[in-house]
Amino acid sequence: MRSIDVDGQQVRVAVRHGRDSRPPLLMINGIGASLDLLQPFVDALDPSLGVIRFDVPGVGGSPLPRTPYRFTGLCRLIARMLSEVGYDSADVLGISWGGAVAQHFAVFQRAHCRRLVLVSTATGAIMVPARPDVLARMVTPRRYREPGYLERVASSLYGGSARTDPGRVTAAMHEHSRVGPARGYFYQLAAGAGWTSLPFLPLLRPPTLIVSGDDDPIIPLANARLMHRLIPHSRLHIFHGGHLGLITEAPQLAPVVDRFLAGPDRSASTTRGGHHDNGSGR
């Protein structure tokens, strides 16, 4: 864990160097979340796999940028950060808001992206939306700042295991995450305002794994199915869980990601819980 200078922007990064020749897994987190939140998933991954995590400017331990940014500028920063820590390319995993950034990165920084993993994410401004009450709770960082509030709304906001054990989700988000300034959260919202990946999804060339829970109030499952239909060489894995499945179901999902990263270059299928789902594949 350290802070590095990338074109004048301090970026907090955590690098776990791999023990084999595979590219590292570069992880792009969700809105308002610091790199610490994904620690349970990193711990569940194959220990020989290199992992790079970072805090987006204005989030966690990365200070606010001088000005607001858009996805294109952020993706340039990520590419330069990758070079600063010693890598030319990586496999890229993005969750939620970070999944949108990952889609943009895979198209506009394609030389730096070997494989792509999209978790609990969608296509941006044009997507199957969440319910209005869910969207209303996403426009502020209150859930990161008030554990009591998060425990009250976790069930309806995150679905999955949060419905039966909201305290576990609250503990994970407040014990494994570092809160940044509120302005950093609003910069993230502004970065993706009006953005959509729909026109360029057919242009994605990296083999792509799409991972989605069947009880995700923030990103309805229909979004994952749409991306799977539009992205060439994509694979869809549906798991029983909610928006934070990568953290709450890390022991079940980490092997799915490991197998994909180590597997053949081309695959197009749909699985549910690790088994073929003949009713929903292409």
XYZ file of N, CA and C in Angstrom:
846
model
N 0.853 -1.183 0.000
C 0.000 0.000 0.000
C 0.886 1.229 0.000
N 0.677 2.094 -0.990
C 1.472 3.314 -1.034
C 0.750 4.352 -1.879
N 1.286 5.565 -1.869
C 0.756 6.633 -2.701
C 1.792 6.958 -3.767
N 1.351 7.052 -5.027
C 2.271 7.367 -6.124
C 1.770 8.597 -6.856
N 2.692 9.272 -7.524
C 2.356 10.455 -8.312
C 2.114 10.027 -9.757
N 0.943 10.344 -10.272
C 0.608 10.051 -11.667
C 0.194 11.362 -12.330
N 1.090 11.934 -13.093
C 0.826 13.204 -13.776
C 0.349 14.290 -12.822
N 0.989 14.354 -11.645
C 0.650 15.380 -10.673
C -0.491 15.035 -9.740
N -1.141 13.885 -9.933
C -2.228 13.429 -9.058
C -1.698 12.318 -8.158
N -1.836 12.493 -6.854
C -1.475 11.430 -5.929
C -2.568 10.353 -5.951
N -2.149 9.099 -6.106
C -3.083 7.977 -6.179
C -2.638 6.912 -5.171
N -3.545 6.539 -4.307
C -3.257 5.464 -3.349
C -3.451 4.119 -4.042
N -2.413 3.285 -4.001
C -2.456 2.005 -4.689
C -2.027 0.883 -3.745
N -2.518 -0.306 -4.040
C -2.080 -1.526 -3.364
C -1.730 -2.530 -4.448
N -0.504 -3.032 -4.433
C -0.032 -3.950 -5.466
C 0.392 -5.263 -4.818
N -0.211 -6.351 -5.277
C 0.233 -7.698 -4.912
C 0.849 -8.316 -6.155
N 2.166 -8.481 -6.160
C 2.831 -9.019 -7.337
C 2.549 -10.511 -7.459
N 2.335 -10.946 -8.697
C 2.012 -12.338 -8.953
C 3.238 -13.227 -8.928
N 2.971 -14.526 -8.844
C 4.054 -15.504 -8.809
C 4.114 -16.312 -10.105
N 3.393 -15.869 -11.133
C 3.486 -16.521 -12.434
C 3.550 -15.460 -13.519
N 3.504 -15.876 -14.776
C 3.716 -14.953 -15.891
C 2.439 -14.241 -16.348
N 1.304 -14.542 -15.731
C 0.059 -13.903 -16.146
C 0.074 -12.403 -15.831
N -0.633 -11.593 -16.626
C -0.786 -10.182 -16.261
C -1.521 -10.078 -14.921
N -1.322 -8.994 -14.199
C -2.056 -8.811 -12.938
C -3.519 -8.496 -13.211
N -4.329 -8.587 -12.167
C -5.736 -8.205 -12.238
C -5.856 -6.795 -11.683
N -6.236 -5.858 -12.527
C -6.457 -4.472 -12.132
C -7.926 -4.314 -11.755
N -8.194 -3.857 -10.532
C -9.561 -3.778 -10.027
C -9.996 -2.323 -9.914
N -11.190 -2.033 -10.448
C -11.759 -0.686 -10.407
C -13.034 -0.749 -9.581
N -13.050 -0.039 -8.473
C -14.106 -0.183 -7.484
C -15.354 0.632 -7.815
N -16.398 0.395 -7.029
C -17.668 1.082 -7.203
C -17.646 2.486 -6.638
N -18.709 3.206 -6.840
C -18.775 4.614 -6.457
C -18.681 4.762 -4.933
N -17.789 5.651 -4.518
C -17.612 5.945 -3.101
C -16.785 4.942 -2.333
N -16.411 3.828 -2.954
C -15.738 2.746 -2.232
C -14.225 2.829 -2.414
N -13.501 2.639 -1.312
C -12.045 2.620 -1.389
C -11.567 1.223 -1.741
N -10.297 1.116 -2.058
C -9.725 -0.182 -2.458
C -9.827 -1.233 -1.359
N -9.938 -0.796 -0.101
C -9.981 -1.732 1.018
C -11.221 -2.622 0.994
N -12.312 -2.110 0.410
C -13.573 -2.844 0.443
C -13.468 -4.207 -0.227
N -12.598 -4.320 -1.238
C -12.495 -5.573 -1.983
C -11.488 -6.552 -1.378
N -11.000 -6.269 -0.173
C -10.013 -7.161 0.438
C -10.515 -8.602 0.568
N -11.778 -8.851 0.972
C -12.230 -10.249 1.062
C -12.141 -10.990 -0.272
N -12.416 -10.290 -1.372
C -12.329 -10.932 -2.684
C -10.871 -11.196 -3.060
N -9.994 -10.234 -2.809
C -8.572 -10.424 -3.100
C -8.028 -11.611 -2.313
N -8.427 -11.727 -1.052
C -7.960 -12.831 -0.216
C -8.419 -14.186 -0.748
N -9.565 -14.201 -1.445
C -10.119 -15.458 -1.957
C -9.557 -15.843 -3.323
N -8.878 -14.929 -3.994
C -8.298 -15.227 -5.306
C -7.076 -16.132 -5.172
N -6.731 -16.796 -6.257
C -5.502 -17.579 -6.324
C -4.325 -16.703 -5.885
N -3.578 -17.101 -4.846
C -2.491 -16.249 -4.343
C -1.361 -16.023 -5.337
N -1.296 -16.833 -6.404
C -0.258 -16.622 -7.406
C -0.595 -15.495 -8.379
N -1.846 -15.023 -8.329
C -2.295 -13.972 -9.239
C -1.919 -12.599 -8.694
N -1.282 -11.781 -9.511
C -1.007 -10.408 -9.123
C -2.282 -9.582 -9.134
N -2.387 -8.633 -8.206
C -3.586 -7.793 -8.093
C -3.155 -6.346 -7.878
N -3.780 -5.437 -8.617
C -3.554 -4.006 -8.457
C -4.891 -3.356 -8.108
N -4.912 -2.657 -6.974
C -6.101 -1.885 -6.592
C -5.687 -0.428 -6.385
N -6.642 0.476 -6.521
C -6.329 1.895 -6.328
C -7.579 2.646 -5.909
N -7.366 3.806 -5.309
C -8.463 4.710 -4.979
C -8.569 5.770 -6.069
N -9.748 5.892 -6.634
C -10.015 6.936 -7.627
C -9.750 8.305 -6.979
N -9.252 9.293 -7.717
C -9.047 10.622 -7.135
C -10.293 11.137 -6.407
N -10.074 11.544 -5.160
C -11.175 12.047 -4.346
C -11.884 10.993 -3.540
N -11.414 9.743 -3.605
C -12.047 8.636 -2.882
C -10.992 7.947 -2.013
N -11.404 7.491 -0.826
C -10.488 6.772 0.045
C -9.272 7.600 0.392
N -8.072 7.060 0.080
C -6.838 7.750 0.405
C -6.247 8.574 -0.709
N -6.951 8.709 -1.848
C -6.469 9.560 -2.939
C -7.080 10.951 -2.801
N -6.250 11.993 -2.765
C -6.804 13.342 -2.608
C -7.645 13.757 -3.808
N -8.441 14.789 -3.594
C -9.277 15.317 -4.670
C -8.432 15.770 -5.856
N -8.921 15.552 -7.067
C -8.229 16.100 -8.235
C -8.419 17.609 -8.290
N -7.586 18.263 -9.101
C -7.693 19.716 -9.209
C -9.032 20.139 -9.813
N -9.552 19.322 -10.735
C -10.809 19.628 -11.404
C -11.620 18.345 -11.556
N -12.915 18.442 -11.779
C -13.697 17.239 -12.094
C -13.148 16.569 -13.348
N -13.534 15.320 -13.548
C -12.993 14.547 -14.666
C -14.108 13.776 -15.347
N -13.809 13.244 -16.516
C -14.710 12.345 -17.227
C -14.026 10.983 -17.342
N -14.747 10.001 -17.850
C -14.189 8.652 -17.943
C -12.924 8.604 -18.806
N -12.894 9.379 -19.894
C -11.736 9.327 -20.782
C -10.471 9.764 -20.061
N -10.548 10.867 -19.317
C -9.395 11.324 -18.554
C -9.015 10.353 -17.452
N -10.001 9.768 -16.770
C -9.716 8.799 -15.728
C -9.031 7.567 -16.307
N -9.467 7.119 -17.478
C -8.850 5.938 -18.098
C -7.412 6.213 -18.515
N -7.120 7.429 -18.953
C -5.728 7.784 -19.234
C -4.898 7.729 -17.958
N -5.460 8.237 -16.884
C -4.762 8.209 -15.590
C -4.505 6.770 -15.153
N -5.488 5.881 -15.328
C -5.324 4.484 -14.941
C -4.227 3.816 -15.767
N -4.194 4.092 -17.070
C -3.160 3.515 -17.932
C -1.773 3.965 -17.492
N -1.638 5.237 -17.141
C -0.334 5.746 -16.694
C 0.022 5.199 -15.317
N -0.988 5.025 -14.457
C -0.737 4.414 -13.157
C -0.231 2.986 -13.323
N -0.826 2.254 -14.254
C -0.405 0.883 -14.530
C 1.074 0.853 -14.916
N 1.476 1.792 -15.756
C 2.875 1.879 -16.159
C 3.770 2.236 -14.977
N 3.290 3.121 -14.103
C 4.083 3.549 -12.943
C 4.382 2.386 -11.996
N 3.468 1.431 -11.908
C 3.703 0.297 -11.003
C 4.355 -0.881 -11.735
N 4.737 -0.660 -13.011
C 5.587 -1.622 -13.685
C 4.939 -2.584 -14.649
N 3.730 -2.264 -15.147
C 3.040 -3.185 -16.048
C 2.572 -2.464 -17.302
N 2.673 -3.164 -18.440
C 2.177 -2.616 -19.706
C 0.695 -2.904 -19.904
N 0.221 -4.045 -19.386
C -1.178 -4.425 -19.568
C -1.646 -5.222 -18.367
N -2.945 -5.421 -18.296
C -3.537 -6.141 -17.174
C -4.860 -6.746 -17.603
N -5.325 -7.718 -16.848
C -6.730 -8.095 -16.895
C -7.466 -7.096 -16.016
N -8.632 -6.651 -16.439
C -9.317 -5.548 -15.766
C -10.654 -6.025 -15.231
N -10.892 -5.803 -13.938
C -12.167 -6.115 -13.300
C -12.769 -4.823 -12.772
N -14.011 -4.537 -13.167
C -14.719 -3.371 -12.659
C -16.036 -3.786 -12.036
N -16.336 -3.217 -10.883
C -17.597 -3.516 -10.199
C -18.466 -2.264 -10.138
N -19.728 -2.397 -10.502
C -20.716 -1.320 -10.440
C -20.236 -0.111 -11.247
N -20.067 1.061 -10.637
C -19.546 2.244 -11.346
C -18.198 1.919 -11.981
N -17.377 1.163 -11.273
C -16.085 0.759 -11.815
C -16.216 -0.132 -13.034
N -17.323 -0.857 -13.155
C -17.559 -1.663 -14.342
C -17.798 -0.805 -15.568
N -18.435 0.350 -15.375
C -18.601 1.284 -16.491
C -17.240 1.824 -16.923
N -16.411 2.199 -15.943
C -15.061 2.676 -16.264
C -14.277 1.583 -16.994
N -14.417 0.341 -16.540
C -13.705 -0.779 -17.162
C -14.115 -0.970 -18.617
N -15.405 -0.804 -18.921
C -15.853 -0.902 -20.315
C -15.191 0.178 -21.165
N -15.156 1.401 -20.642
C -14.533 2.506 -21.357
C -13.042 2.247 -21.549
N -12.401 1.751 -20.511
C -10.962 1.460 -20.563
C -10.662 0.408 -21.633
N -11.490 -0.632 -21.699
C -11.246 -1.732 -22.635
C -11.341 -1.283 -24.088
N -12.116 -0.235 -24.358
C -12.244 0.276 -25.728
C -11.193 1.337 -26.030
N -11.023 2.298 -25.115
C -10.184 3.450 -25.420
C -8.744 3.319 -24.920
N -8.467 2.292 -24.120
C -7.094 1.966 -23.727
C -6.865 0.482 -24.008
N -7.284 0.047 -25.171
C -7.352 -1.387 -25.463
C -6.002 -2.082 -25.398
N -4.914 -1.371 -25.664
C -3.596 -2.006 -25.613
C -3.223 -2.426 -24.200
N -3.901 -1.854 -23.221
C -3.562 -2.139 -21.818
C -4.494 -3.171 -21.184
N -5.466 -3.686 -21.939
C -6.473 -4.595 -21.370
C -6.472 -5.929 -22.106
N -6.092 -7.012 -21.403
C -6.067 -8.336 -22.022
C -7.424 -9.015 -21.908
N -7.971 -9.073 -20.714
C -9.291 -9.655 -20.460
C -10.094 -8.704 -19.597
N -11.413 -8.892 -19.619
C -12.306 -7.959 -18.953
C -13.310 -8.730 -18.110
N -13.496 -8.286 -16.855
C -14.490 -8.870 -15.953
C -15.402 -7.737 -15.494
N -16.696 -7.845 -15.782
C -17.676 -6.815 -15.443
C -18.625 -7.374 -14.399
N -18.630 -6.773 -13.222
C -19.380 -7.311 -12.086
C -20.449 -6.313 -11.644
N -21.691 -6.775 -11.579
C -22.789 -5.958 -11.037
C -22.794 -4.565 -11.671
N -22.759 -4.518 -12.985
C -22.654 -3.239 -13.673
C -23.599 -3.197 -14.866
N -23.612 -2.043 -15.546
C -24.565 -1.850 -16.645
C -23.961 -0.926 -17.688
N -24.814 -0.388 -18.535
C -24.373 0.371 -19.704
C -24.500 1.877 -19.534
N -24.703 2.349 -18.309
C -24.698 3.781 -18.062
C -26.060 4.430 -18.166
N -26.112 5.573 -18.837
C -27.339 6.371 -18.871
C -28.491 5.642 -19.544
N -28.191 4.767 -20.497
C -29.237 3.977 -21.150
C -29.130 2.550 -20.633
N -30.007 2.194 -19.709
C -29.970 0.881 -19.072
C -31.340 0.584 -18.498
N -31.525 -0.634 -18.030
C -32.738 -0.972 -17.276
C -32.524 -0.424 -15.864
N -33.276 0.589 -15.457
C -32.937 1.293 -14.212
C -33.428 0.574 -12.961
N -32.824 0.983 -11.848
C -33.308 0.564 -10.538
C -34.592 1.319 -10.201
N -35.258 0.892 -9.142
C -36.454 1.606 -8.693
C -36.078 3.019 -8.239
N -36.991 3.974 -8.328
C -36.676 5.357 -7.929
C -36.163 5.483 -6.499
N -36.696 4.693 -5.557
C -36.241 4.812 -4.176
C -34.804 4.329 -4.014
N -34.407 3.342 -4.814
C -33.020 2.862 -4.779
C -32.096 3.926 -5.360
N -32.480 4.497 -6.502
C -31.663 5.538 -7.118
C -31.492 6.736 -6.193
N -32.547 7.087 -5.458
C -32.474 8.235 -4.557
C -31.420 8.033 -3.478
N -31.242 6.792 -3.034
C -30.248 6.519 -1.991
C -28.828 6.471 -2.527
N -28.697 6.409 -3.848
C -27.369 6.335 -4.449
C -26.775 7.712 -4.762
N -27.552 8.777 -4.664
C -27.050 10.084 -5.089
C -26.242 10.790 -4.012
N -26.160 10.237 -2.811
C -25.322 10.807 -1.761
C -24.470 9.687 -1.148
N -23.347 10.060 -0.485
C -22.496 9.048 0.153
C -22.928 8.721 1.582
N -24.162 9.004 1.948
C -24.593 8.855 3.333
C -24.362 7.447 3.871
N -24.557 6.431 3.012
C -24.430 5.067 3.493
C -23.003 4.730 3.909
N -22.025 5.463 3.355
C -20.624 5.238 3.745
C -20.284 5.945 5.052
N -21.094 6.910 5.445
C -20.773 7.751 6.590
C -21.580 7.410 7.840
N -22.737 6.767 7.653
C -23.615 6.505 8.799
C -23.972 5.021 8.849
N -23.272 4.237 9.693
C -23.551 2.794 9.768
C -25.003 2.483 10.101
N -25.620 3.273 10.973
C -27.011 3.019 11.333
C -27.939 3.173 10.149
N -27.709 4.199 9.342
C -28.514 4.406 8.142
C -28.314 3.258 7.164
N -27.051 2.856 6.960
C -26.782 1.764 6.025
C -27.480 0.488 6.452
N -27.457 0.188 7.745
C -28.095 -1.049 8.197
C -29.600 -1.015 7.952
N -30.200 0.181 8.020
C -31.639 0.294 7.771
C -31.981 0.092 6.297
N -31.104 0.526 5.394
C -31.444 0.482 3.967
C -30.734 -0.643 3.214
N -29.811 -1.362 3.866
C -28.991 -2.362 3.166
C -29.834 -3.406 2.449
N -30.895 -3.860 3.096
C -31.719 -4.912 2.522
C -32.303 -4.496 1.168
N -32.956 -3.333 1.136
C -33.609 -2.894 -0.099
C -32.614 -2.329 -1.106
N -31.428 -1.909 -0.647
C -30.452 -1.312 -1.546
C -29.573 -2.359 -2.215
N -29.102 -3.332 -1.450
C -28.121 -4.279 -1.968
C -28.668 -5.667 -2.264
N -29.804 -6.038 -1.678
C -30.375 -7.354 -1.949
C -29.467 -8.481 -1.490
N -29.726 -9.677 -1.981
C -28.902 -10.831 -1.640
C -28.857 -11.099 -0.154
N -27.670 -11.403 0.366
C -27.533 -11.739 1.786
C -27.803 -10.548 2.693
N -27.818 -9.326 2.140
C -28.158 -8.155 2.946
C -29.599 -8.204 3.415
N -30.439 -8.977 2.748
C -31.843 -9.066 3.152
C -31.988 -9.828 4.475
N -31.127 -10.803 4.682
C -31.226 -11.600 5.909
C -30.200 -11.192 6.954
N -29.109 -10.546 6.533
C -28.061 -10.170 7.482
C -27.495 -8.798 7.118
N -28.294 -7.734 7.277
C -27.802 -6.396 6.921
C -26.619 -5.958 7.764
N -26.521 -6.471 8.970
C -25.398 -6.112 9.831
C -24.066 -6.545 9.250
N -24.045 -7.693 8.554
C -22.805 -8.186 7.950
C -22.339 -7.252 6.844
N -23.279 -6.798 6.020
C -22.929 -5.872 4.943
C -22.453 -4.545 5.525
N -23.129 -4.063 6.562
C -22.731 -2.812 7.208
C -21.317 -2.920 7.755
N -21.019 -4.040 8.408
C -19.674 -4.234 8.960
C -18.625 -4.270 7.853
N -18.933 -4.976 6.761
C -17.974 -5.081 5.656
C -17.673 -3.713 5.057
N -18.697 -2.896 4.881
C -18.507 -1.609 4.239
C -17.828 -0.596 5.140
N -17.983 -0.755 6.454
C -17.385 0.229 7.356
C -16.083 -0.249 7.978
N -15.837 -1.540 7.958
C -14.562 -2.037 8.461
C -13.531 -2.145 7.348
N -13.981 -2.363 6.108
C -13.071 -2.587 4.990
C -13.136 -1.471 3.963
N -13.468 -0.267 4.375
C -13.498 0.836 3.417
C -13.076 2.114 4.109
N -12.510 3.011 3.338
C -12.000 4.284 3.842
C -12.768 5.394 3.149
N -13.408 6.248 3.916
C -14.293 7.270 3.360
C -13.492 8.489 2.931
N -13.747 8.974 1.731
C -13.129 10.193 1.235
C -14.086 11.371 1.357
N -13.699 12.533 0.882
C -14.567 13.713 0.957
C -15.809 13.544 0.091
N -16.894 14.176 0.512
C -18.154 14.061 -0.227
C -17.993 14.550 -1.664
N -17.144 15.551 -1.878
C -16.970 16.084 -3.231
C -16.403 15.011 -4.172
N -15.568 14.123 -3.644
C -15.035 13.048 -4.473
C -16.134 12.139 -4.995
N -17.138 11.881 -4.144
C -18.285 11.059 -4.541
C -19.056 11.748 -5.665
N -19.264 13.055 -5.519
C -20.027 13.781 -6.536
C -19.232 13.898 -7.840
N -17.898 13.949 -7.758
C -17.085 13.923 -8.971
C -17.283 12.600 -9.718
N -17.387 11.510 -8.957
C -17.636 10.217 -9.606
C -18.983 10.215 -10.314
N -20.007 10.734 -9.655
C -21.320 10.817 -10.295
C -21.245 11.638 -11.581
N -20.557 12.774 -11.514
C -20.471 13.663 -12.669
C -19.679 13.026 -13.806
N -18.672 12.203 -13.465
C -17.817 11.593 -14.491
C -18.616 10.726 -15.454
N -19.651 10.077 -14.936
C -20.433 9.184 -15.777
C -21.748 9.756 -16.246
N -22.022 11.032 -15.928
C -23.301 11.633 -16.306
C -23.452 11.656 -17.824
N -24.540 11.070 -18.305
C -24.812 11.050 -19.738
C -24.034 10.017 -20.519
N -23.153 9.290 -19.861
C -22.313 8.293 -20.554
C -23.085 7.001 -20.769
N -22.879 6.381 -21.923
C -23.424 5.047 -22.161
C -22.446 4.259 -23.012
N -22.364 2.970 -22.745
C -21.482 2.097 -23.517
C -22.202 1.393 -24.666
N -23.495 1.573 -24.790
C -24.256 0.813 -25.785
C -23.690 0.908 -27.205
N -23.282 2.097 -27.683
C -22.793 2.152 -29.073
C -21.501 1.369 -29.300
N -20.668 1.211 -28.257
C -19.379 0.576 -28.511
C -19.219 -0.813 -27.907
N -20.246 -1.352 -27.277
C -20.106 -2.708 -26.736
C -19.745 -3.733 -27.815
N -20.313 -3.663 -29.025
C -19.901 -4.631 -30.056
C -18.443 -4.487 -30.482
N -17.793 -3.374 -30.097
C -16.395 -3.148 -30.456
C -15.427 -3.716 -29.422
N -15.953 -4.190 -28.299
C -15.083 -4.753 -27.274
C -14.417 -6.012 -27.804
N -13.115 -6.083 -27.726
C -12.377 -7.221 -28.242
C -11.835 -8.160 -27.171
N -11.574 -7.722 -25.944
C -11.056 -8.674 -24.958
C -12.103 -9.728 -24.612
N -11.704 -10.972 -24.381
C -12.641 -11.935 -23.810
C -13.226 -11.340 -22.525
N -14.547 -11.467 -22.364
C -15.235 -10.754 -21.284
C -16.097 -11.699 -20.463
N -15.954 -11.602 -19.147
C -16.813 -12.318 -18.202
C -17.733 -11.304 -17.544
N -19.042 -11.550 -17.624
C -20.038 -10.695 -16.982
C -20.595 -11.461 -15.797
N -20.522 -10.857 -14.614
C -20.959 -11.513 -13.382
C -22.089 -10.683 -12.779
N -23.219 -11.332 -12.513
C -24.380 -10.586 -12.017
C -25.172 -11.428 -11.037
N -25.656 -10.779 -9.980
C -26.519 -11.447 -9.024
C -27.961 -11.452 -9.486
N -28.717 -12.454 -9.035
C -30.126 -12.540 -9.431
C -31.041 -11.752 -8.506
N -30.452 -11.046 -7.506
C -31.240 -10.220 -6.586
C -30.472 -8.923 -6.325
N -30.290 -8.136 -7.388
C -29.524 -6.891 -7.305
C -30.447 -5.716 -7.563
N -30.902 -5.007 -6.517
C -31.824 -3.887 -6.728
C -31.199 -2.721 -7.486
N -29.873 -2.547 -7.401
C -29.222 -1.415 -8.050
C -29.054 -1.659 -9.544
N -28.624 -2.872 -9.910
C -28.407 -3.233 -11.313
C -29.258 -4.463 -11.639
N -30.475 -4.284 -12.119
C -31.309 -5.440 -12.454
C -30.599 -6.378 -13.429
N -30.879 -7.662 -13.284
C -30.208 -8.706 -14.055
C -30.358 -8.513 -15.566
N -31.432 -7.883 -16.000
C -31.630 -7.667 -17.443
C -30.468 -6.916 -18.076
N -29.774 -6.087 -17.304
C -28.637 -5.344 -17.845
C -27.488 -6.272 -18.215
N -27.233 -7.254 -17.386
C -26.166 -8.209 -17.685
C -26.501 -9.014 -18.930
N -27.751 -9.405 -19.059
C -28.154 -10.169 -20.247
C -27.988 -9.326 -21.512
N -28.305 -8.049 -21.426
C -28.150 -7.162 -22.582
C -26.675 -7.037 -22.965
N -25.813 -6.830 -21.993
C -24.380 -6.714 -22.294
C -23.847 -8.005 -22.907
N -24.317 -9.138 -22.389
C -23.870 -10.426 -22.906
C -24.242 -10.590 -24.379
N -25.410 -10.088 -24.753
C -25.844 -10.200 -26.150
C -25.028 -9.286 -27.070
N -24.536 -8.174 -26.542
C -23.865 -7.179 -27.378
C -22.351 -7.323 -27.419
N -21.746 -7.926 -26.388
C -20.282 -8.011 -26.321
C -19.802 -9.307 -26.964
N -18.977 -9.223 -27.996
C -18.438 -10.455 -28.592
C -17.571 -11.207 -27.582
N -17.538 -12.533 -27.722
C -16.659 -13.376 -26.900
C -16.946 -13.207 -25.408
N -18.208 -12.956 -25.051
C -18.531 -12.755 -23.639
C -19.135 -14.008 -23.019
N -19.002 -14.076 -21.712
C -19.546 -15.169 -20.927
C -20.320 -14.544 -19.770
N -21.500 -15.052 -19.490
C -22.332 -14.522 -18.412
C -22.433 -15.535 -17.285
N -22.064 -15.114 -16.082
C -22.201 -15.956 -14.899
C -23.203 -15.302 -13.954
N -24.295 -16.001 -13.687
C -25.341 -15.517 -12.785
C -25.202 -16.251 -11.461
N -25.134 -15.503 -10.372
C -25.037 -16.121 -9.055
C -26.232 -15.717 -8.205
N -26.496 -16.510 -7.180
C -27.596 -16.208 -6.269
C -27.085 -15.221 -5.228
N -27.468 -13.962 -5.397
C -26.989 -12.941 -4.475
C -27.306 -11.556 -4.980
N -26.739 -10.556 -4.283
C -27.068 -9.172 -4.567
C -25.908 -8.367 -5.113
N -26.012 -7.048 -4.939
C -25.069 -6.129 -5.565
C -23.651 -6.283 -5.019
N -23.522 -6.661 -3.771
C -22.195 -6.771 -3.156
C -21.703 -8.209 -3.102
N -22.154 -9.041 -4.032
C -21.768 -10.445 -4.016
C -20.275 -10.666 -4.086
N -19.545 -9.762 -4.746
C -18.099 -9.931 -4.853
C -17.447 -9.906 -3.476
N -18.090 -9.239 -2.519
C -17.566 -9.194 -1.155
C -18.226 -10.250 -0.282
N -19.560 -10.312 -0.306
C -20.267 -11.217 0.601
C -20.190 -12.669 0.162
N -20.047 -12.906 -1.143
C -19.913 -14.269 -1.659
C -18.538 -14.480 -2.301
N -17.526 -13.843 -1.762
C -16.184 -13.914 -2.341
C -15.672 -15.339 -2.516
N -15.848 -16.247 -1.543
C -15.326 -17.609 -1.740
C -15.981 -18.347 -2.908
N -17.220 -17.989 -3.258
C -17.890 -18.633 -4.382
C -17.521 -17.978 -5.721
N -17.311 -16.666 -5.727
C -17.091 -15.962 -6.989
C -15.619 -15.874 -7.387
N -14.715 -15.863 -6.430
C -13.293 -15.782 -6.777
C -12.852 -16.934 -7.687
N -13.254 -18.197 -7.437
C -12.857 -19.266 -8.367
C -13.427 -19.092 -9.770
N -14.611 -18.503 -9.885
C -15.195 -18.243 -11.207
C -14.304 -17.286 -11.987
N -13.856 -16.228 -11.320
C -12.975 -15.255 -11.968
C -11.616 -15.883 -12.262
N -11.077 -16.638 -11.314
C -9.788 -17.310 -11.525
C -9.817 -18.201 -12.768
N -10.883 -19.002 -12.894
C -10.972 -19.919 -14.040
C -11.048 -19.156 -15.355
N -11.793 -18.068 -15.350
C -11.914 -17.272 -16.571
C -10.569 -16.668 -16.970
N -9.847 -16.120 -16.011
C -8.571 -15.481 -16.321
C -7.539 -16.489 -16.819
N -7.651 -17.733 -16.356
C -6.693 -18.756 -16.748
C -7.157 -19.580 -17.942
N -8.373 -19.338 -18.432
C -8.974 -20.191 -19.441
C -8.617 -19.811 -20.860
N -9.242 -20.477 -21.844
C -8.993 -20.182 -23.263
C -9.439 -18.775 -23.624
N -8.936 -18.275 -24.725
C -9.158 -16.883 -25.089
C -10.570 -16.567 -25.557
N -11.296 -17.533 -26.043
C -12.619 -17.239 -26.600
C -13.673 -18.105 -25.933
N -14.745 -17.454 -25.427
C -15.848 -18.208 -24.860
C -17.101 -17.373 -24.925
N -18.240 -18.008 -25.226
C -19.510 -17.287 -25.256
C -20.583 -18.209 -24.723
N -20.900 -18.080 -23.469
C -21.902 -18.944 -22.860
C -22.475 -18.269 -21.628
N -23.474 -18.875 -21.065
C -24.093 -18.377 -19.847
C -24.083 -19.478 -18.813
N -23.720 -19.140 -17.592
C -23.784 -20.113 -16.507
C -24.562 -19.527 -15.353
N -25.121 -20.404 -14.565
C -25.800 -19.982 -13.340
C -25.239 -20.837 -12.224
N -24.606 -20.161 -11.260
C -24.026 -20.870 -10.137
C -22.989 -21.878 -10.556
N -22.339 -21.637 -11.695
C -21.277 -22.524 -12.147
C -21.752 -23.607 -13.097
N -23.054 -23.717 -13.362
C -23.578 -24.736 -14.257
C -24.176 -24.077 -15.500
N -24.145 -24.762 -16.616
C -24.722 -24.205 -17.841
C -26.217 -23.988 -17.674
N -26.664 -22.816 -18.140
C -28.079 -22.454 -18.108
C -28.552 -22.416 -19.547
N -29.070 -23.517 -20.046
C -29.416 -23.607 -21.458
C -30.545 -22.671 -21.856
N -31.286 -22.219 -20.871
C -32.430 -21.366 -21.206
C -32.085 -19.922 -21.411
N -30.843 -19.488 -21.102
C -30.555 -18.069 -21.189
C -29.288 -17.735 -21.937
N -28.625 -18.728 -22.492
C -27.389 -18.441 -23.236
C -27.685 -18.092 -24.662
N -26.614 -17.629 -25.335
C -26.759 -17.332 -26.763
C -26.559 -18.578 -27.574
